[in-house]
Amino acid sequence: MATGKPVITEAEEEYLQTLFWLFEAGLPMTAANVARAMQLSAPTVSEMIGRLVRDGYISRDADRTISFTDSGRADAERIVSRHRMIERFLTDVVGVPWDDVHEEAEHLEHAMTPRFEAYVIASVGDALTCPHGHPIKVGERIDGVPLADCDLGAEVKILRLENEAEDLLHYLKHNGIEPGLDGEIAAKDAETITVRSAAGDSVVTISVAETVSVIADPSPPPRIALPEQLVLGQHRYGR
Ligand SMILES: [Zn+2]
């Protein structure tokens, strides 16, 4: 009979990715936030959280806060890193647009053999981030501030799209916001914010701008994303 942990299932991998995303964003790792982020019911999430505890990936405090075990954290980092690498591969090598790539990577990552993964690493192994600005080597995340917090006249560089829900990525791409873009805040009111760059004016709603991390000068104070921003997308949020 086999010993040790059972082989990780696809569903467990999805949950570990979500938990790691909460962890990276500085949001509380709770079943409620997982349910919100994955748009699943509380009983469904609670059952899977129980399974992850039983299989040794996470533990839960008396106050229900979730933490990774050491090996669970290593597993989560490996899964997240591989997801971002596949996204980079699909964008740079295959030519999948960056606003479609997250969902494609979700499917591919569960079907990939170790041999194919080695080819992926060989082709995009030098890349630092996924096409949405998230570090492939997790832990090397540059701190940013929400675009929504930036003042009129501030110079900004788009660092990261925190929420990878496909409809949200389509909206951002359509409106000209993408990682690496340099610009200046040219207008801002209660509803929208405008980034002016060499490519023109990009106007997005303030609620979407909550999900875009930038480096700004002058910079507003650092702030953790709002939990409501987890659920902007129709589909699952992404990471
Ligand atoms: Zn990504």
Short mmCIF file of C-alpha atoms and ligand atoms in Angstrom, two decimals:
data_model
loop_
_atom_site.label_atom_id
_atom_site.label_comp_id
_atom_site.label_asym_id
_atom_site.label_seq_id
_atom_site.Cartn_x
_atom_site.Cartn_y
_atom_site.Cartn_z
CA MET A 1 0.00 0.00 0.00
CA ALA A 2 1.20 3.51 -0.80
CA THR A 3 2.35 5.64 2.08
CA GLY A 4 2.48 9.41 2.59
CA LYS A 5 0.23 12.04 1.11
CA PRO A 6 -2.22 11.01 -1.59
CA VAL A 7 -1.55 12.46 -5.04
CA ILE A 8 -2.84 16.02 -5.21
CA THR A 9 -6.11 16.39 -7.13
CA GLU A 10 -6.95 19.08 -9.66
CA ALA A 11 -9.47 20.59 -7.26
CA GLU A 12 -6.93 20.71 -4.44
CA GLU A 13 -4.50 22.49 -6.76
CA GLU A 14 -7.15 25.08 -7.60
CA TYR A 15 -7.80 25.74 -3.92
CA LEU A 16 -4.11 26.02 -3.09
CA GLN A 17 -3.73 28.56 -5.90
CA THR A 18 -6.61 30.60 -4.52
CA LEU A 19 -5.26 30.45 -0.98
CA PHE A 20 -1.83 31.51 -2.17
CA TRP A 21 -3.33 34.39 -4.08
CA LEU A 22 -5.09 35.62 -0.91
CA PHE A 23 -1.83 35.22 0.97
CA GLU A 24 0.13 37.23 -1.63
CA ALA A 25 -2.51 39.96 -1.73
CA GLY A 26 -2.37 40.27 2.06
CA LEU A 27 -6.02 39.27 2.44
CA PRO A 28 -7.11 36.98 5.29
CA MET A 29 -6.93 33.29 4.38
CA THR A 30 -10.43 32.27 5.42
CA ALA A 31 -13.01 29.90 3.95
CA ALA A 32 -15.29 32.89 3.43
CA ASN A 33 -12.70 34.66 1.26
CA VAL A 34 -12.01 31.46 -0.69
CA ALA A 35 -15.75 31.04 -1.31
CA ARG A 36 -16.00 34.65 -2.45
CA ALA A 37 -12.97 34.42 -4.70
CA MET A 38 -13.94 31.13 -6.33
CA GLN A 39 -17.65 31.98 -6.34
CA LEU A 40 -18.53 28.71 -4.68
CA SER A 41 -20.95 27.95 -1.87
CA ALA A 42 -19.78 27.90 1.74
CA PRO A 43 -20.54 24.15 2.22
CA THR A 44 -18.57 23.23 -0.93
CA VAL A 45 -15.58 25.25 0.21
CA SER A 46 -15.79 24.02 3.77
CA GLU A 47 -15.68 20.41 2.61
CA MET A 48 -12.62 20.99 0.45
CA ILE A 49 -10.85 22.98 3.18
CA GLY A 50 -11.41 19.97 5.44
CA ARG A 51 -9.84 17.72 2.85
CA LEU A 52 -6.81 20.02 2.48
CA VAL A 53 -6.37 19.97 6.27
CA ARG A 54 -6.63 16.18 6.32
CA ASP A 55 -4.11 15.83 3.48
CA GLY A 56 -1.62 18.07 5.29
CA TYR A 57 -1.55 21.14 3.02
CA ILE A 58 -3.05 23.62 5.46
CA SER A 59 -4.01 23.98 9.10
CA ARG A 60 -6.73 25.99 10.77
CA ASP A 61 -6.59 28.06 13.97
CA ALA A 62 -9.28 28.25 16.62
CA ASP A 63 -10.49 31.47 14.94
CA ARG A 64 -10.81 29.58 11.60
CA THR A 65 -7.90 31.40 9.97
CA ILE A 66 -6.08 29.15 7.51
CA SER A 67 -2.29 28.77 7.29
CA PHE A 68 -0.14 26.70 4.98
CA THR A 69 1.88 23.85 6.42
CA ASP A 70 5.52 24.01 5.32
CA SER A 71 5.02 21.37 2.65
CA GLY A 72 1.65 22.85 1.64
CA ARG A 73 3.27 26.22 1.13
CA ALA A 74 5.96 24.66 -1.05
CA ASP A 75 3.29 22.85 -3.08
CA ALA A 76 1.26 26.06 -3.49
CA GLU A 77 4.32 28.00 -4.63
CA ARG A 78 5.20 25.32 -7.16
CA ILE A 79 1.64 25.27 -8.57
CA VAL A 80 1.37 29.06 -8.77
CA SER A 81 4.79 29.42 -10.32
CA ARG A 82 4.01 26.77 -12.93
CA HIS A 83 0.70 28.47 -13.78
CA ARG A 84 2.47 31.78 -14.41
CA MET A 85 5.17 30.12 -16.48
CA ILE A 86 2.55 28.44 -18.68
CA GLU A 87 0.78 31.77 -19.13
CA ARG A 88 4.06 33.32 -20.25
CA PHE A 89 4.69 30.43 -22.63
CA LEU A 90 1.21 30.64 -24.14
CA THR A 91 1.51 34.39 -24.63
CA ASP A 92 5.09 34.65 -25.86
CA VAL A 93 5.50 31.41 -27.79
CA VAL A 94 2.00 30.38 -28.85
CA GLY A 95 0.61 33.89 -29.30
CA VAL A 96 -2.45 33.66 -27.05
CA PRO A 97 -3.55 37.25 -26.18
CA TRP A 98 -2.82 38.10 -22.55
CA ASP A 99 -6.47 38.69 -21.77
CA ASP A 100 -7.37 35.12 -22.84
CA VAL A 101 -4.41 33.28 -21.42
CA HIS A 102 -5.40 32.71 -17.81
CA GLU A 103 -8.25 30.30 -18.61
CA GLU A 104 -6.16 28.48 -21.22
CA ALA A 105 -3.36 27.98 -18.69
CA GLU A 106 -5.88 26.62 -16.18
CA HIS A 107 -6.73 23.80 -18.58
CA LEU A 108 -3.23 23.11 -19.81
CA GLU A 109 -1.55 23.00 -16.42
CA HIS A 110 -3.50 19.92 -15.37
CA ALA A 111 -2.74 18.06 -18.59
CA MET A 112 0.99 18.78 -18.80
CA THR A 113 3.55 16.00 -18.48
CA PRO A 114 6.87 16.69 -16.71
CA ARG A 115 8.58 16.35 -20.08
CA PHE A 116 6.42 19.03 -21.67
CA GLU A 117 6.92 21.23 -18.62
CA ALA A 118 10.67 20.98 -19.18
CA TYR A 119 10.20 22.31 -22.73
CA VAL A 120 8.11 25.17 -21.39
CA ILE A 121 10.79 26.05 -18.87
CA ALA A 122 13.47 25.86 -21.55
CA SER A 123 11.59 28.28 -23.80
CA VAL A 124 10.55 30.97 -21.29
CA GLY A 125 12.71 30.14 -18.28
CA ASP A 126 14.20 33.65 -18.12
CA ALA A 127 10.85 35.44 -17.82
CA LEU A 128 10.36 37.24 -14.52
CA THR A 129 6.58 37.59 -14.53
CA CYS A 130 3.42 36.21 -16.05
CA PRO A 131 1.79 38.42 -18.70
CA HIS A 132 -0.28 40.06 -15.94
CA GLY A 133 2.79 41.12 -13.96
CA HIS A 134 2.84 38.43 -11.24
CA PRO A 135 6.30 37.09 -10.37
CA ILE A 136 7.07 33.59 -11.64
CA LYS A 137 9.52 33.15 -8.79
CA VAL A 138 6.98 33.65 -6.06
CA GLY A 139 8.17 35.74 -3.15
CA GLU A 140 9.80 38.28 -5.50
CA ARG A 141 6.72 40.45 -5.60
CA ILE A 142 7.31 44.17 -5.98
CA ASP A 143 5.04 46.22 -3.72
CA GLY A 144 2.63 48.45 -5.56
CA VAL A 145 -0.30 50.71 -4.76
CA PRO A 146 -3.81 50.61 -6.25
CA LEU A 147 -4.17 52.77 -9.36
CA ALA A 148 -7.42 53.99 -7.78
CA ASP A 149 -5.46 55.74 -5.00
CA CYS A 150 -3.19 57.80 -7.28
CA ASP A 151 -3.60 61.56 -7.45
CA LEU A 152 -4.04 63.74 -10.50
CA GLY A 153 -0.64 64.45 -12.07
CA ALA A 154 1.12 61.42 -10.56
CA GLU A 155 3.44 59.46 -12.85
CA VAL A 156 2.55 55.79 -12.84
CA LYS A 157 3.91 52.52 -14.16
CA ILE A 158 1.43 49.64 -14.38
CA LEU A 159 2.91 46.82 -12.32
CA ARG A 160 0.30 44.11 -12.01
CA LEU A 161 -3.29 43.17 -12.75
CA GLU A 162 -4.31 41.65 -9.42
CA ASN A 163 -7.61 40.14 -10.52
CA GLU A 164 -7.30 37.84 -13.54
CA ALA A 165 -11.00 37.27 -14.18
CA GLU A 166 -11.25 37.02 -17.94
CA ASP A 167 -13.95 39.65 -18.41
CA LEU A 168 -11.94 42.06 -16.31
CA LEU A 169 -8.79 41.42 -18.37
CA HIS A 170 -10.76 41.98 -21.59
CA TYR A 171 -11.98 45.31 -20.19
CA LEU A 172 -8.47 46.41 -19.20
CA LYS A 173 -6.95 45.42 -22.53
CA HIS A 174 -9.76 47.08 -24.45
CA ASN A 175 -9.13 50.29 -22.51
CA GLY A 176 -5.38 50.20 -23.04
CA ILE A 177 -4.18 49.23 -19.56
CA GLU A 178 -1.41 46.61 -19.51
CA PRO A 179 1.59 45.74 -17.34
CA GLY A 180 4.63 47.87 -18.09
CA LEU A 181 2.64 50.87 -19.38
CA ASP A 182 4.07 54.24 -18.30
CA GLY A 183 1.79 57.23 -18.00
CA GLU A 184 0.42 60.07 -15.95
CA ILE A 185 -2.92 60.49 -14.18
CA ALA A 186 -4.60 62.99 -16.50
CA ALA A 187 -8.09 62.99 -14.97
CA LYS A 188 -9.89 61.52 -11.98
CA ASP A 189 -13.38 61.80 -10.54
CA ALA A 190 -15.65 59.64 -8.38
CA GLU A 191 -16.34 57.22 -11.24
CA THR A 192 -13.27 57.02 -13.48
CA ILE A 193 -9.54 57.55 -13.67
CA THR A 194 -7.55 58.38 -16.84
CA VAL A 195 -3.96 57.32 -17.50
CA ARG A 196 -2.34 59.32 -20.30
CA SER A 197 0.54 57.54 -22.06
CA ALA A 198 2.34 57.64 -25.40
CA ALA A 199 -0.42 55.32 -26.66
CA GLY A 200 -3.19 57.77 -25.71
CA ASP A 201 -5.70 58.07 -22.88
CA SER A 202 -6.81 54.96 -21.00
CA VAL A 203 -9.98 55.46 -18.98
CA VAL A 204 -11.13 52.84 -16.47
CA THR A 205 -13.64 52.84 -13.65
CA ILE A 206 -12.41 53.43 -10.12
CA SER A 207 -13.62 49.98 -9.04
CA VAL A 208 -11.53 48.33 -11.76
CA ALA A 209 -8.60 50.63 -10.88
CA GLU A 210 -8.74 49.05 -7.39
CA THR A 211 -7.48 45.83 -8.98
CA VAL A 212 -4.54 47.40 -10.85
CA SER A 213 -1.27 47.78 -8.93
CA VAL A 214 1.11 50.54 -9.97
CA ILE A 215 4.32 52.22 -8.94
CA ALA A 216 3.51 55.91 -8.56
CA ASP A 217 5.38 59.17 -8.09
CA PRO A 218 4.19 60.81 -5.91
CA SER A 219 2.91 57.62 -4.34
CA PRO A 220 -0.16 57.22 -2.15
CA PRO A 221 0.41 55.16 1.03
CA PRO A 222 0.44 51.37 0.66
CA ARG A 223 -2.89 49.68 1.19
CA ILE A 224 -4.23 46.13 1.04
CA ALA A 225 -6.75 45.42 -1.71
CA LEU A 226 -10.41 45.50 -0.76
CA PRO A 227 -11.93 42.03 -0.32
CA GLU A 228 -14.87 43.06 -2.55
CA GLN A 229 -12.40 43.36 -5.41
CA LEU A 230 -12.08 39.58 -5.36
CA VAL A 231 -15.38 39.14 -7.11
CA LEU A 232 -15.46 41.65 -9.91
CA GLY A 233 -15.36 38.96 -12.56
CA GLN A 234 -18.24 36.86 -13.75
CA HIS A 235 -15.96 33.83 -13.73
CA ARG A 236 -13.51 32.88 -11.10
CA TYR A 237 -11.13 35.70 -10.26
CA GLY A 238 -7.74 34.31 -11.27
CA ARG A 239 -4.40 34.97 -9.67
ZN ZN B 1 -1.13 35.76 -14.86
#
